[in-house]
Amino acid sequence: MNRHVEEIIHLPDLAFIHFCSEHYGINRGVYNTIDSWFYEQGVEHVIERRQQILLCLMFIKEKQENKNGRCKFGDGGLKIKLQEYIASEKEVLKKAVTV
């Protein structure tokens, strides 16, 4: 991760949530859902979760057809996007191991 991201993950809670809101267009409820989901997936440490949240939001934003900078999910879409992100990360790891 670049230095900018490393600085962002160490912001106080409210400032980190505000950053996510400004850059990815998510509200606090969506942020809390994403944070809880990663915790349930075994990412217990806050710093690691924040890294995963940022990487996930970047992934979702890249895949969006709507390039206005806001992440849109629709009904049940957030869980699907989280699963897509995890699947893509597993694929990257798989490729790295086979190289």
JSON list of N, CA and C in Angstrom, two decimals, residues 8 14 16 40 46 51 55 59 63 73 78 82 90 97:
[
{"chain": "A", "resi": 8, "resn": "ILE", "atom": "N", "xyz": [-4.08, 7.14, 6.02]},
{"chain": "A", "resi": 8, "resn": "ILE", "atom": "CA", "xyz": [-5.54, 7.14, 6.14]},
{"chain": "A", "resi": 8, "resn": "ILE", "atom": "C", "xyz": [-6.01, 6.09, 7.14]},
{"chain": "A", "resi": 14, "resn": "LEU", "atom": "N", "xyz": [-14.02, 8.52, 13.29]},
{"chain": "A", "resi": 14, "resn": "LEU", "atom": "CA", "xyz": [-14.93, 9.42, 12.58]},
{"chain": "A", "resi": 14, "resn": "LEU", "atom": "C", "xyz": [-14.27, 9.98, 11.31]},
{"chain": "A", "resi": 16, "resn": "PHE", "atom": "N", "xyz": [-11.91, 8.55, 9.54]},
{"chain": "A", "resi": 16, "resn": "PHE", "atom": "CA", "xyz": [-11.79, 7.45, 8.57]},
{"chain": "A", "resi": 16, "resn": "PHE", "atom": "C", "xyz": [-13.12, 7.22, 7.86]},
{"chain": "A", "resi": 40, "resn": "GLU", "atom": "N", "xyz": [-16.35, -10.63, 10.69]},
{"chain": "A", "resi": 40, "resn": "GLU", "atom": "CA", "xyz": [-16.93, -11.97, 10.67]},
{"chain": "A", "resi": 40, "resn": "GLU", "atom": "C", "xyz": [-16.14, -12.92, 9.77]},
{"chain": "A", "resi": 46, "resn": "VAL", "atom": "N", "xyz": [-8.14, -4.07, 13.74]},
{"chain": "A", "resi": 46, "resn": "VAL", "atom": "CA", "xyz": [-8.75, -2.88, 13.13]},
{"chain": "A", "resi": 46, "resn": "VAL", "atom": "C", "xyz": [-7.94, -2.38, 11.94]},
{"chain": "A", "resi": 51, "resn": "GLN", "atom": "N", "xyz": [-7.51, -1.62, 6.10]},
{"chain": "A", "resi": 51, "resn": "GLN", "atom": "CA", "xyz": [-6.82, -1.86, 4.83]},
{"chain": "A", "resi": 51, "resn": "GLN", "atom": "C", "xyz": [-7.74, -2.61, 3.87]},
{"chain": "A", "resi": 55, "resn": "LEU", "atom": "N", "xyz": [-9.21, -1.35, 0.28]},
{"chain": "A", "resi": 55, "resn": "LEU", "atom": "CA", "xyz": [-8.96, -2.14, -0.93]},
{"chain": "A", "resi": 55, "resn": "LEU", "atom": "C", "xyz": [-10.27, -2.59, -1.57]},
{"chain": "A", "resi": 59, "resn": "PHE", "atom": "N", "xyz": [-11.74, -1.60, -5.21]},
{"chain": "A", "resi": 59, "resn": "PHE", "atom": "CA", "xyz": [-12.15, -2.65, -6.14]},
{"chain": "A", "resi": 59, "resn": "PHE", "atom": "C", "xyz": [-13.57, -2.39, -6.65]},
{"chain": "A", "resi": 63, "resn": "LYS", "atom": "N", "xyz": [-14.92, -1.34, -10.56]},
{"chain": "A", "resi": 63, "resn": "LYS", "atom": "CA", "xyz": [-15.85, -2.20, -11.30]},
{"chain": "A", "resi": 63, "resn": "LYS", "atom": "C", "xyz": [-17.17, -1.52, -11.62]},
{"chain": "A", "resi": 73, "resn": "PHE", "atom": "N", "xyz": [-24.95, -0.09, -4.63]},
{"chain": "A", "resi": 73, "resn": "PHE", "atom": "CA", "xyz": [-25.07, -1.51, -4.35]},
{"chain": "A", "resi": 73, "resn": "PHE", "atom": "C", "xyz": [-26.43, -2.10, -4.71]},
{"chain": "A", "resi": 78, "resn": "LEU", "atom": "N", "xyz": [-24.50, -5.23, -1.79]},
{"chain": "A", "resi": 78, "resn": "LEU", "atom": "CA", "xyz": [-23.30, -5.06, -0.98]},
{"chain": "A", "resi": 78, "resn": "LEU", "atom": "C", "xyz": [-22.66, -6.41, -0.68]},
{"chain": "A", "resi": 82, "resn": "LEU", "atom": "N", "xyz": [-18.93, -7.68, -1.83]},
{"chain": "A", "resi": 82, "resn": "LEU", "atom": "CA", "xyz": [-17.93, -8.16, -0.86]},
{"chain": "A", "resi": 82, "resn": "LEU", "atom": "C", "xyz": [-17.44, -9.55, -1.24]},
{"chain": "A", "resi": 90, "resn": "LYS", "atom": "N", "xyz": [-8.58, -13.98, -3.61]},
{"chain": "A", "resi": 90, "resn": "LYS", "atom": "CA", "xyz": [-8.15, -15.38, -3.61]},
{"chain": "A", "resi": 90, "resn": "LYS", "atom": "C", "xyz": [-7.51, -15.73, -4.94]},
{"chain": "A", "resi": 97, "resn": "VAL", "atom": "N", "xyz": [1.01, -17.69, -6.01]},
{"chain": "A", "resi": 97, "resn": "VAL", "atom": "CA", "xyz": [1.59, -18.94, -5.52]},
{"chain": "A", "resi": 97, "resn": "VAL", "atom": "C", "xyz": [2.06, -19.82, -6.68]}
]
